[in-house]
Amino acid sequence: MVKCSSIIHENKKPAQLLPESKFAAITKLSLAILSLFLGIAACILIALSGLLPNTLLIIALSLISIIVLSTGISLLIGTQCSKSVQKDEQKPKSIFPKETPSLDPWLLNPLKNKIQSSETLLLDPTSINLKNELFFPSFEEWKKIFLKDPDFLIKSALANWKILEQDEQYILSHIHMDPRIFVTSEPLQKTYQKLQEKHVNNLGIASQVSLTDLQNKTQYENNLIETTTNEITYYFPVVHNPDILRSEWDPISNQLYLIFKKFFIHYHNLFSTALERNQILLIDSLNTGSSNPIARQMELLAFLCVFEQLDYNEDEYTIEPRDYFNRFVYKNSQTAPQIQSFGLLHGYEEMSYASNNIRNVLTHSIVLCSPILYQLITEFDTTKIHADDFDCLI
């Protein structure tokens, strides 16, 4: 049973009053002093109007007028400055850093060498554009499902998986998916060294690379770079935070939508290619470097959701946002008529009514380096099986 824990969303927070600026405080104080000064001056002039010559009265009135005019101009300037400060304070601040996390040097340097020697492959941009149109085309429909309570949605999604706990990792298996997912909190390089000690064969390694690391070359933007070294296939989804921060005035919810959609497509591109080529996939989870909890939840949801879509040929059936909710929460995986889901099972060609022949899955293990998902599973309120006799990959 999934336990729904309430979290405070940014779109649910009541509007907070802005703290009074220094200019506003000075303005109020100046108005009080000016009123007091004018009151005293008026009383004095009335009392002395019959005693002072007209010349002195005119001079006194002129001085008072100059003081009033100067004070008024100062107050006007102060008020405008105060409005400017308040406007800056009200301006929405992005929850994503402008700098995209860079690829570790142990992978970046060989990648640059491969690029220089033209030993890399790029995904067809037409395919990327097509997926961008197919997957989550409506921001409003996505927002209704994914921003209502992302914490509950993640836990509901995890409840669809059988979770095995062993040593310092969690093993996730799904009834509709042959590959198992090994979740670890250890960094990619350390996990890779452990796999090397086990002498695994047909390994694929995936880690995001920043477009900045590639000198912002437009041909790599939002693409998937593939290269091979020493019988290991490397996959590099190209992530670019400024692509998300198109405008500083974009609503936060729109930025969350963009990061979810882009990461979903990155994962879909990666798995659509690698599941047919590598027996073991070692993946460093995609991330923007944001410390915002909701942003990190969107990064996780993109990963968890992509396996639902990978079960189908996107040309035949594209899952809608409300379908993810039905699958995760109500455990209702009914599909469109005459569409069967065998996209993530081995030996699909042997199934009698498998009309969804989209990939020949070769992968049996996906090793995901994700401290965030590891911690979330650790705190997940469900029964986890201790797999003492379960074969551990790493």
mmCIF file of C-alpha atoms in Angstrom:
data_model
loop_
_atom_site.group_PDB
_atom_site.id
_atom_site.type_symbol
_atom_site.label_atom_id
_atom_site.label_comp_id
_atom_site.label_asym_id
_atom_site.label_seq_id
_atom_site.Cartn_x
_atom_site.Cartn_y
_atom_site.Cartn_z
ATOM 1 C CA MET A 1 0.000 0.000 0.000
ATOM 2 C CA VAL A 2 1.343 3.385 -0.954
ATOM 3 C CA LYS A 3 1.386 6.009 1.727
ATOM 4 C CA CYS A 4 0.597 9.479 0.476
ATOM 5 C CA SER A 5 2.732 12.069 2.161
ATOM 6 C CA SER A 6 1.860 15.685 1.664
ATOM 7 C CA ILE A 7 4.518 18.041 0.426
ATOM 8 C CA ILE A 8 4.456 21.762 -0.080
ATOM 9 C CA HIS A 9 4.478 22.628 -3.752
ATOM 10 C CA GLU A 10 5.563 25.971 -5.063
ATOM 11 C CA ASN A 11 2.258 26.442 -6.824
ATOM 12 C CA LYS A 12 0.403 25.788 -3.530
ATOM 13 C CA LYS A 13 2.266 28.263 -1.375
ATOM 14 C CA PRO A 14 0.296 31.350 -0.366
ATOM 15 C CA ALA A 15 1.685 34.570 -1.677
ATOM 16 C CA GLN A 16 4.071 35.998 0.876
ATOM 17 C CA LEU A 17 4.170 39.670 1.608
ATOM 18 C CA LEU A 18 7.405 41.250 0.526
ATOM 19 C CA PRO A 19 9.439 42.736 3.356
ATOM 20 C CA GLU A 20 9.234 46.494 3.551
ATOM 21 C CA SER A 21 12.146 47.972 1.625
ATOM 22 C CA LYS A 22 14.456 50.632 3.001
ATOM 23 C CA PHE A 23 13.155 53.158 0.474
ATOM 24 C CA ALA A 24 9.571 52.608 1.614
ATOM 25 C CA ALA A 25 10.563 53.131 5.248
ATOM 26 C CA ILE A 26 12.471 56.316 4.398
ATOM 27 C CA THR A 27 9.496 57.580 2.389
ATOM 28 C CA LYS A 28 7.101 57.133 5.307
ATOM 29 C CA LEU A 29 9.515 58.799 7.732
ATOM 30 C CA SER A 30 10.080 61.736 5.359
ATOM 31 C CA LEU A 31 6.339 62.265 4.925
ATOM 32 C CA ALA A 32 5.857 62.325 8.694
ATOM 33 C CA ILE A 33 8.683 64.834 9.188
ATOM 34 C CA LEU A 34 7.429 67.011 6.311
ATOM 35 C CA SER A 35 3.880 67.071 7.716
ATOM 36 C CA LEU A 36 5.193 68.025 11.153
ATOM 37 C CA PHE A 37 7.431 70.733 9.675
ATOM 38 C CA LEU A 38 4.621 72.219 7.583
ATOM 39 C CA GLY A 39 2.285 72.238 10.576
ATOM 40 C CA ILE A 40 4.814 74.047 12.786
ATOM 41 C CA ALA A 41 5.713 76.502 10.006
ATOM 42 C CA ALA A 42 2.059 77.308 9.362
ATOM 43 C CA CYS A 43 1.425 77.980 13.049
ATOM 44 C CA ILE A 44 4.470 80.285 13.297
ATOM 45 C CA LEU A 45 3.557 82.250 10.168
ATOM 46 C CA ILE A 46 -0.010 82.734 11.337
ATOM 47 C CA ALA A 47 1.199 83.962 14.724
ATOM 48 C CA LEU A 48 3.741 86.355 13.186
ATOM 49 C CA SER A 49 1.709 87.518 10.198
ATOM 50 C CA GLY A 50 0.816 90.780 11.927
ATOM 51 C CA LEU A 51 4.320 91.443 13.287
ATOM 52 C CA LEU A 52 6.638 90.747 10.337
ATOM 53 C CA PRO A 53 7.003 92.979 7.276
ATOM 54 C CA ASN A 54 5.656 91.635 3.990
ATOM 55 C CA THR A 55 9.183 91.118 2.639
ATOM 56 C CA LEU A 56 10.134 88.702 5.426
ATOM 57 C CA LEU A 57 6.864 86.839 5.030
ATOM 58 C CA ILE A 58 7.503 86.418 1.302
ATOM 59 C CA ILE A 59 11.048 85.165 1.990
ATOM 60 C CA ALA A 60 9.766 82.714 4.617
ATOM 61 C CA LEU A 61 7.079 81.419 2.281
ATOM 62 C CA SER A 62 9.641 81.034 -0.527
ATOM 63 C CA LEU A 63 11.968 79.018 1.723
ATOM 64 C CA ILE A 64 9.121 76.776 2.803
ATOM 65 C CA SER A 65 8.103 76.279 -0.852
ATOM 66 C CA ILE A 66 11.687 75.314 -1.783
ATOM 67 C CA ILE A 67 11.857 72.850 1.116
ATOM 68 C CA VAL A 68 8.494 71.324 0.188
ATOM 69 C CA LEU A 69 9.467 71.054 -3.496
ATOM 70 C CA SER A 70 12.856 69.468 -2.705
ATOM 71 C CA THR A 71 11.305 67.023 -0.281
ATOM 72 C CA GLY A 72 8.597 66.114 -2.798
ATOM 73 C CA ILE A 73 11.161 65.399 -5.515
ATOM 74 C CA SER A 74 13.202 63.274 -3.098
ATOM 75 C CA LEU A 75 10.109 61.338 -2.078
ATOM 76 C CA LEU A 76 9.171 60.756 -5.735
ATOM 77 C CA ILE A 77 12.637 59.387 -6.514
ATOM 78 C CA GLY A 78 12.532 57.213 -3.405
ATOM 79 C CA THR A 79 9.112 55.833 -4.323
ATOM 80 C CA GLN A 80 10.257 54.891 -7.828
ATOM 81 C CA CYS A 81 13.367 53.201 -6.439
ATOM 82 C CA SER A 82 11.182 51.319 -3.953
ATOM 83 C CA LYS A 83 8.924 50.062 -6.753
ATOM 84 C CA SER A 84 11.979 48.963 -8.724
ATOM 85 C CA VAL A 85 13.335 47.011 -5.757
ATOM 86 C CA GLN A 86 9.958 45.357 -5.153
ATOM 87 C CA LYS A 87 9.741 44.429 -8.827
ATOM 88 C CA ASP A 88 13.131 42.725 -8.629
ATOM 89 C CA GLU A 89 12.044 40.904 -5.480
ATOM 90 C CA GLN A 90 8.850 39.713 -7.176
ATOM 91 C CA LYS A 91 10.704 38.508 -10.275
ATOM 92 C CA PRO A 92 10.572 34.681 -10.310
ATOM 93 C CA LYS A 93 13.916 33.075 -9.679
ATOM 94 C CA SER A 94 14.842 29.963 -11.609
ATOM 95 C CA ILE A 95 15.180 26.733 -9.662
ATOM 96 C CA PHE A 96 17.736 25.452 -12.159
ATOM 97 C CA PRO A 97 21.389 26.536 -12.241
ATOM 98 C CA LYS A 98 22.619 28.188 -15.410
ATOM 99 C CA GLU A 99 25.628 25.872 -15.525
ATOM 100 C CA THR A 100 24.978 22.277 -16.569
ATOM 101 C CA PRO A 101 26.907 19.621 -14.605
ATOM 102 C CA SER A 102 29.992 18.616 -16.578
ATOM 103 C CA LEU A 103 30.980 15.109 -17.569
ATOM 104 C CA ASP A 104 33.659 13.513 -15.394
ATOM 105 C CA PRO A 105 37.155 13.961 -16.903
ATOM 106 C CA TRP A 106 37.727 10.193 -17.102
ATOM 107 C CA LEU A 107 34.922 10.099 -19.685
ATOM 108 C CA LEU A 108 35.078 13.612 -21.133
ATOM 109 C CA ASN A 109 38.681 13.506 -22.334
ATOM 110 C CA PRO A 110 38.269 10.252 -24.324
ATOM 111 C CA LEU A 111 34.992 11.577 -25.745
ATOM 112 C CA LYS A 112 36.683 14.735 -27.033
ATOM 113 C CA ASN A 113 39.359 12.615 -28.678
ATOM 114 C CA LYS A 114 36.699 10.496 -30.353
ATOM 115 C CA ILE A 115 34.860 13.577 -31.584
ATOM 116 C CA GLN A 116 38.039 15.044 -33.044
ATOM 117 C CA SER A 117 38.748 11.809 -34.886
ATOM 118 C CA SER A 118 35.105 11.552 -36.050
ATOM 119 C CA GLU A 119 34.606 8.217 -34.288
ATOM 120 C CA THR A 120 31.177 9.059 -32.905
ATOM 121 C CA LEU A 121 27.596 8.609 -34.058
ATOM 122 C CA LEU A 122 24.641 10.943 -33.550
ATOM 123 C CA LEU A 123 20.980 10.118 -33.367
ATOM 124 C CA ASP A 124 18.884 11.246 -36.320
ATOM 125 C CA PRO A 125 17.540 14.749 -35.438
ATOM 126 C CA THR A 126 14.295 13.870 -37.234
ATOM 127 C CA SER A 127 13.640 11.161 -34.659
ATOM 128 C CA ILE A 128 14.271 13.605 -31.801
ATOM 129 C CA ASN A 129 11.900 16.188 -33.275
ATOM 130 C CA LEU A 130 9.235 13.536 -33.788
ATOM 131 C CA LYS A 131 9.443 12.421 -30.159
ATOM 132 C CA ASN A 132 9.265 16.021 -29.037
ATOM 133 C CA GLU A 133 5.919 16.300 -30.829
ATOM 134 C CA LEU A 134 4.605 12.916 -29.684
ATOM 135 C CA PHE A 135 5.489 12.857 -26.007
ATOM 136 C CA PHE A 136 3.622 15.166 -23.618
ATOM 137 C CA PRO A 137 2.613 17.798 -26.187
ATOM 138 C CA SER A 138 0.205 19.553 -23.797
ATOM 139 C CA PHE A 139 1.709 21.443 -20.878
ATOM 140 C CA GLU A 140 -1.678 21.866 -19.193
ATOM 141 C CA GLU A 141 -2.486 18.143 -19.317
ATOM 142 C CA TRP A 142 0.966 17.295 -17.978
ATOM 143 C CA LYS A 143 0.685 19.866 -15.197
ATOM 144 C CA LYS A 144 -2.616 18.440 -13.917
ATOM 145 C CA ILE A 145 -1.018 15.047 -13.320
ATOM 146 C CA PHE A 146 2.653 15.591 -12.555
ATOM 147 C CA LEU A 147 2.602 18.750 -10.464
ATOM 148 C CA LYS A 148 -0.410 17.937 -8.306
ATOM 149 C CA ASP A 149 1.607 15.702 -5.963
ATOM 150 C CA PRO A 150 4.862 14.396 -7.502
ATOM 151 C CA ASP A 151 5.937 12.727 -4.261
ATOM 152 C CA PHE A 152 2.799 10.574 -4.214
ATOM 153 C CA LEU A 153 3.172 9.810 -7.933
ATOM 154 C CA ILE A 154 6.779 8.615 -7.483
ATOM 155 C CA LYS A 155 5.848 6.357 -4.573
ATOM 156 C CA SER A 156 2.890 4.992 -6.531
ATOM 157 C CA ALA A 157 5.212 4.232 -9.447
ATOM 158 C CA LEU A 158 7.698 2.461 -7.169
ATOM 159 C CA ALA A 159 4.865 0.359 -5.757
ATOM 160 C CA ASN A 160 4.573 -1.250 -9.215
ATOM 161 C CA TRP A 161 8.064 -2.694 -8.824
ATOM 162 C CA LYS A 162 9.268 -5.609 -6.745
ATOM 163 C CA ILE A 163 12.087 -4.197 -4.616
ATOM 164 C CA LEU A 164 14.894 -6.460 -3.440
ATOM 165 C CA GLU A 165 17.414 -5.193 -0.922
ATOM 166 C CA GLN A 166 20.938 -6.548 -0.744
ATOM 167 C CA ASP A 167 24.135 -5.060 0.639
ATOM 168 C CA GLU A 168 24.307 -1.450 -0.551
ATOM 169 C CA GLN A 169 21.941 -1.628 -3.488
ATOM 170 C CA TYR A 170 18.304 -2.128 -4.405
ATOM 171 C CA ILE A 171 17.178 -4.430 -7.187
ATOM 172 C CA LEU A 172 13.976 -3.457 -8.983
ATOM 173 C CA SER A 173 12.073 -5.913 -11.151
ATOM 174 C CA HIS A 174 8.811 -5.484 -13.031
ATOM 175 C CA ILE A 175 6.324 -8.042 -14.281
ATOM 176 C CA HIS A 176 6.239 -6.425 -17.749
ATOM 177 C CA MET A 177 9.989 -5.963 -18.046
ATOM 178 C CA ASP A 178 12.811 -8.512 -18.259
ATOM 179 C CA PRO A 179 15.797 -6.261 -17.432
ATOM 180 C CA ARG A 180 16.319 -5.676 -13.717
ATOM 181 C CA ILE A 181 17.380 -2.282 -12.390
ATOM 182 C CA PHE A 182 20.160 -2.166 -9.801
ATOM 183 C CA VAL A 183 20.058 1.144 -7.930
ATOM 184 C CA THR A 184 23.228 2.252 -6.147
ATOM 185 C CA SER A 185 24.286 5.451 -4.431
ATOM 186 C CA GLU A 186 27.927 5.044 -5.447
ATOM 187 C CA PRO A 187 29.455 7.205 -8.205
ATOM 188 C CA LEU A 188 29.686 5.973 -11.769
ATOM 189 C CA GLN A 189 33.459 5.449 -11.852
ATOM 190 C CA LYS A 190 33.531 3.371 -8.657
ATOM 191 C CA THR A 191 30.637 1.229 -9.886
ATOM 192 C CA TYR A 192 32.408 0.738 -13.209
ATOM 193 C CA GLN A 193 35.534 -0.493 -11.402
ATOM 194 C CA LYS A 194 33.433 -3.060 -9.529
ATOM 195 C CA LEU A 195 31.954 -4.304 -12.790
ATOM 196 C CA GLN A 196 35.436 -4.594 -14.268
ATOM 197 C CA GLU A 197 36.458 -6.831 -11.378
ATOM 198 C CA LYS A 198 33.594 -9.155 -12.310
ATOM 199 C CA HIS A 199 34.806 -9.233 -15.946
ATOM 200 C CA VAL A 200 31.374 -8.477 -17.383
ATOM 201 C CA ASN A 201 30.905 -8.660 -21.124
ATOM 202 C CA ASN A 202 29.017 -6.473 -23.570
ATOM 203 C CA LEU A 203 28.887 -3.431 -21.302
ATOM 204 C CA GLY A 204 27.300 -0.105 -22.170
ATOM 205 C CA ILE A 205 27.992 3.067 -20.172
ATOM 206 C CA ALA A 206 25.759 6.143 -20.274
ATOM 207 C CA SER A 207 26.418 9.532 -18.710
ATOM 208 C CA GLN A 208 25.204 12.999 -19.635
ATOM 209 C CA VAL A 209 27.542 15.538 -21.189
ATOM 210 C CA SER A 210 27.056 19.286 -21.122
ATOM 211 C CA LEU A 211 26.769 21.125 -24.416
ATOM 212 C CA THR A 212 29.252 23.590 -22.919
ATOM 213 C CA ASP A 213 31.800 20.761 -22.660
ATOM 214 C CA LEU A 214 31.356 20.331 -26.406
ATOM 215 C CA GLN A 215 31.981 24.031 -27.124
ATOM 216 C CA ASN A 216 28.225 24.582 -27.631
ATOM 217 C CA LYS A 217 28.255 22.951 -31.057
ATOM 218 C CA THR A 218 24.666 23.024 -32.271
ATOM 219 C CA GLN A 219 24.799 19.609 -33.975
ATOM 220 C CA TYR A 220 25.061 17.963 -30.557
ATOM 221 C CA GLU A 221 22.235 19.877 -28.871
ATOM 222 C CA ASN A 222 19.618 17.530 -27.323
ATOM 223 C CA ASN A 223 21.232 14.640 -29.171
ATOM 224 C CA LEU A 224 22.672 11.283 -28.146
ATOM 225 C CA ILE A 225 26.359 10.672 -28.854
ATOM 226 C CA GLU A 226 27.450 7.066 -29.265
ATOM 227 C CA THR A 227 31.013 5.763 -29.448
ATOM 228 C CA THR A 228 32.918 2.534 -28.734
ATOM 229 C CA THR A 229 36.247 2.033 -26.951
ATOM 230 C CA ASN A 230 37.811 -1.277 -25.880
ATOM 231 C CA GLU A 231 34.593 -3.179 -26.618
ATOM 232 C CA ILE A 232 32.579 -0.859 -24.357
ATOM 233 C CA THR A 233 29.800 1.213 -25.907
ATOM 234 C CA TYR A 234 29.427 4.718 -24.487
ATOM 235 C CA TYR A 235 26.257 6.795 -24.701
ATOM 236 C CA PHE A 236 26.266 10.514 -23.947
ATOM 237 C CA PRO A 237 22.919 12.361 -23.806
ATOM 238 C CA VAL A 238 23.677 16.055 -24.363
ATOM 239 C CA VAL A 239 22.051 18.150 -21.616
ATOM 240 C CA HIS A 240 21.924 21.938 -21.691
ATOM 241 C CA ASN A 241 20.355 23.884 -18.806
ATOM 242 C CA PRO A 242 20.127 27.194 -20.738
ATOM 243 C CA ASP A 243 17.785 25.319 -23.058
ATOM 244 C CA ILE A 244 15.425 25.042 -20.107
ATOM 245 C CA LEU A 245 15.981 28.604 -18.955
ATOM 246 C CA ARG A 246 14.775 30.101 -22.216
ATOM 247 C CA SER A 247 13.465 33.135 -20.422
ATOM 248 C CA GLU A 248 13.940 34.314 -16.870
ATOM 249 C CA TRP A 249 10.248 35.197 -16.865
ATOM 250 C CA ASP A 250 9.099 31.646 -17.630
ATOM 251 C CA PRO A 251 6.912 30.244 -14.837
ATOM 252 C CA ILE A 252 8.635 27.683 -12.640
ATOM 253 C CA SER A 253 6.009 25.103 -13.628
ATOM 254 C CA ASN A 254 6.977 25.521 -17.287
ATOM 255 C CA GLN A 255 10.647 24.915 -16.475
ATOM 256 C CA LEU A 256 9.684 21.752 -14.587
ATOM 257 C CA TYR A 257 7.690 20.631 -17.621
ATOM 258 C CA LEU A 258 10.635 21.249 -19.936
ATOM 259 C CA ILE A 259 13.116 19.334 -17.804
ATOM 260 C CA PHE A 260 10.757 16.376 -17.408
ATOM 261 C CA LYS A 261 10.035 16.224 -21.121
ATOM 262 C CA LYS A 262 13.670 16.627 -22.195
ATOM 263 C CA PHE A 263 14.903 14.004 -19.733
ATOM 264 C CA PHE A 264 12.091 11.642 -20.745
ATOM 265 C CA ILE A 265 13.146 11.932 -24.399
ATOM 266 C CA HIS A 266 16.829 11.515 -23.466
ATOM 267 C CA TYR A 267 16.061 8.303 -21.587
ATOM 268 C CA HIS A 268 13.826 7.078 -24.405
ATOM 269 C CA ASN A 269 16.570 7.688 -26.975
ATOM 270 C CA LEU A 270 19.122 5.948 -24.769
ATOM 271 C CA PHE A 271 17.102 2.832 -23.980
ATOM 272 C CA SER A 272 15.650 2.517 -27.480
ATOM 273 C CA THR A 273 19.234 2.178 -28.717
ATOM 274 C CA ALA A 274 21.093 0.438 -25.898
ATOM 275 C CA LEU A 275 18.576 -2.241 -24.878
ATOM 276 C CA GLU A 276 19.180 -4.035 -28.168
ATOM 277 C CA ARG A 277 22.985 -3.833 -28.018
ATOM 278 C CA ASN A 278 24.291 -4.336 -24.488
ATOM 279 C CA GLN A 279 23.712 -7.054 -21.917
ATOM 280 C CA ILE A 280 24.569 -4.698 -19.054
ATOM 281 C CA LEU A 281 23.909 -0.957 -18.976
ATOM 282 C CA LEU A 282 25.697 1.251 -16.456
ATOM 283 C CA ILE A 283 23.901 4.593 -16.245
ATOM 284 C CA ASP A 284 24.604 7.789 -14.379
ATOM 285 C CA SER A 285 21.173 9.334 -13.782
ATOM 286 C CA LEU A 286 20.467 12.551 -15.652
ATOM 287 C CA ASN A 287 20.418 15.693 -13.545
ATOM 288 C CA THR A 288 20.382 19.466 -13.878
ATOM 289 C CA GLY A 289 22.383 20.109 -10.727
ATOM 290 C CA SER A 290 19.330 21.682 -9.101
ATOM 291 C CA SER A 291 18.888 21.377 -5.344
ATOM 292 C CA ASN A 292 15.160 22.088 -5.569
ATOM 293 C CA PRO A 293 13.238 19.004 -4.334
ATOM 294 C CA ILE A 294 10.483 19.263 -6.947
ATOM 295 C CA ALA A 295 13.023 19.619 -9.760
ATOM 296 C CA ARG A 296 14.727 16.450 -8.570
ATOM 297 C CA GLN A 297 11.372 14.685 -8.443
ATOM 298 C CA MET A 298 10.795 15.582 -12.100
ATOM 299 C CA GLU A 299 14.188 14.071 -12.947
ATOM 300 C CA LEU A 300 13.178 10.824 -11.219
ATOM 301 C CA LEU A 301 9.709 10.728 -12.763
ATOM 302 C CA ALA A 302 11.201 11.022 -16.241
ATOM 303 C CA PHE A 303 13.213 7.859 -15.557
ATOM 304 C CA LEU A 304 10.331 5.892 -14.016
ATOM 305 C CA CYS A 305 7.829 6.892 -16.700
ATOM 306 C CA VAL A 306 9.971 6.055 -19.697
ATOM 307 C CA PHE A 307 9.705 2.287 -19.137
ATOM 308 C CA GLU A 308 5.936 2.498 -19.505
ATOM 309 C CA GLN A 309 6.298 4.068 -22.949
ATOM 310 C CA LEU A 310 9.171 1.769 -23.961
ATOM 311 C CA ASP A 311 6.720 -1.095 -23.689
ATOM 312 C CA TYR A 312 5.061 0.180 -26.859
ATOM 313 C CA ASN A 313 5.947 1.366 -30.290
ATOM 314 C CA GLU A 314 5.365 5.109 -30.053
ATOM 315 C CA ASP A 315 4.119 5.114 -33.654
ATOM 316 C CA GLU A 316 1.252 2.834 -32.569
ATOM 317 C CA TYR A 317 0.502 4.005 -29.055
ATOM 318 C CA THR A 318 1.629 7.031 -27.041
ATOM 319 C CA ILE A 319 0.810 7.083 -23.340
ATOM 320 C CA GLU A 320 -0.995 10.207 -22.146
ATOM 321 C CA PRO A 321 -0.357 11.906 -18.766
ATOM 322 C CA ARG A 322 -3.626 10.610 -17.289
ATOM 323 C CA ASP A 323 -2.608 7.068 -18.341
ATOM 324 C CA TYR A 324 0.502 7.286 -16.180
ATOM 325 C CA PHE A 325 -1.662 8.218 -13.217
ATOM 326 C CA ASN A 326 -3.988 5.270 -13.877
ATOM 327 C CA ARG A 327 -1.040 2.901 -14.179
ATOM 328 C CA PHE A 328 0.833 4.119 -11.118
ATOM 329 C CA VAL A 329 -2.045 4.822 -8.744
ATOM 330 C CA TYR A 330 -4.886 2.540 -9.855
ATOM 331 C CA LYS A 331 -2.599 -0.161 -11.326
ATOM 332 C CA ASN A 332 -4.673 -0.042 -14.478
ATOM 333 C CA SER A 333 -2.503 -0.804 -17.497
ATOM 334 C CA GLN A 334 -5.222 -1.345 -20.063
ATOM 335 C CA THR A 335 -4.063 -0.171 -23.443
ATOM 336 C CA ALA A 336 -5.627 0.870 -26.693
ATOM 337 C CA PRO A 337 -7.476 -1.888 -28.605
ATOM 338 C CA GLN A 338 -5.308 -4.447 -30.431
ATOM 339 C CA ILE A 339 -2.086 -3.033 -29.001
ATOM 340 C CA GLN A 340 -0.014 -5.581 -27.098
ATOM 341 C CA SER A 341 2.897 -4.629 -24.850
ATOM 342 C CA PHE A 342 5.973 -6.787 -25.323
ATOM 343 C CA GLY A 343 8.546 -4.097 -25.926
ATOM 344 C CA LEU A 344 10.670 -4.887 -22.859
ATOM 345 C CA LEU A 345 10.486 -8.681 -22.841
ATOM 346 C CA HIS A 346 13.095 -11.063 -24.219
ATOM 347 C CA GLY A 347 12.171 -13.289 -27.140
ATOM 348 C CA TYR A 348 9.117 -11.284 -28.147
ATOM 349 C CA GLU A 349 9.240 -12.788 -31.650
ATOM 350 C CA GLU A 350 8.163 -16.150 -30.198
ATOM 351 C CA MET A 351 4.925 -14.759 -28.778
ATOM 352 C CA SER A 352 1.921 -15.744 -30.840
ATOM 353 C CA TYR A 353 0.069 -12.408 -30.909
ATOM 354 C CA ALA A 354 2.977 -9.994 -30.492
ATOM 355 C CA SER A 355 1.962 -7.190 -32.817
ATOM 356 C CA ASN A 356 4.249 -4.751 -31.042
ATOM 357 C CA ASN A 357 7.585 -5.978 -32.384
ATOM 358 C CA ILE A 358 9.684 -2.906 -31.731
ATOM 359 C CA ARG A 359 12.907 -4.201 -30.209
ATOM 360 C CA ASN A 360 14.818 -7.362 -29.473
ATOM 361 C CA VAL A 361 15.799 -6.781 -25.843
ATOM 362 C CA LEU A 362 19.324 -7.983 -25.128
ATOM 363 C CA THR A 363 19.859 -6.189 -21.806
ATOM 364 C CA HIS A 364 19.337 -8.183 -18.623
ATOM 365 C CA SER A 365 20.699 -5.653 -16.087
ATOM 366 C CA ILE A 366 20.511 -1.867 -15.813
ATOM 367 C CA VAL A 367 22.809 -0.434 -13.137
ATOM 368 C CA LEU A 368 21.656 3.058 -12.167
ATOM 369 C CA CYS A 369 23.923 5.356 -10.164
ATOM 370 C CA SER A 370 21.426 7.629 -8.454
ATOM 371 C CA PRO A 371 21.923 8.730 -4.833
ATOM 372 C CA ILE A 372 18.539 10.495 -4.943
ATOM 373 C CA LEU A 373 16.563 7.423 -6.017
ATOM 374 C CA TYR A 374 18.580 5.243 -3.634
ATOM 375 C CA GLN A 375 17.694 7.489 -0.701
ATOM 376 C CA LEU A 376 14.052 7.652 -1.747
ATOM 377 C CA ILE A 377 13.784 3.849 -1.873
ATOM 378 C CA THR A 378 15.491 3.629 1.521
ATOM 379 C CA GLU A 379 12.786 5.855 2.994
ATOM 380 C CA PHE A 380 10.015 4.268 0.931
ATOM 381 C CA ASP A 381 7.181 3.037 3.163
ATOM 382 C CA THR A 382 6.687 -0.431 1.763
ATOM 383 C CA THR A 383 7.918 -3.963 2.401
ATOM 384 C CA LYS A 384 11.265 -4.614 0.773
ATOM 385 C CA ILE A 385 12.452 -8.184 0.369
ATOM 386 C CA HIS A 386 15.917 -8.989 1.678
ATOM 387 C CA ALA A 387 17.420 -11.032 -1.132
ATOM 388 C CA ASP A 388 20.048 -12.994 0.779
ATOM 389 C CA ASP A 389 20.193 -15.678 -1.866
ATOM 390 C CA PHE A 390 19.688 -13.328 -4.813
ATOM 391 C CA ASP A 391 22.570 -13.030 -7.264
ATOM 392 C CA CYS A 392 24.053 -9.562 -6.904
ATOM 393 C CA LEU A 393 25.514 -7.889 -9.964
ATOM 394 C CA ILE A 394 27.797 -5.360 -8.240
#
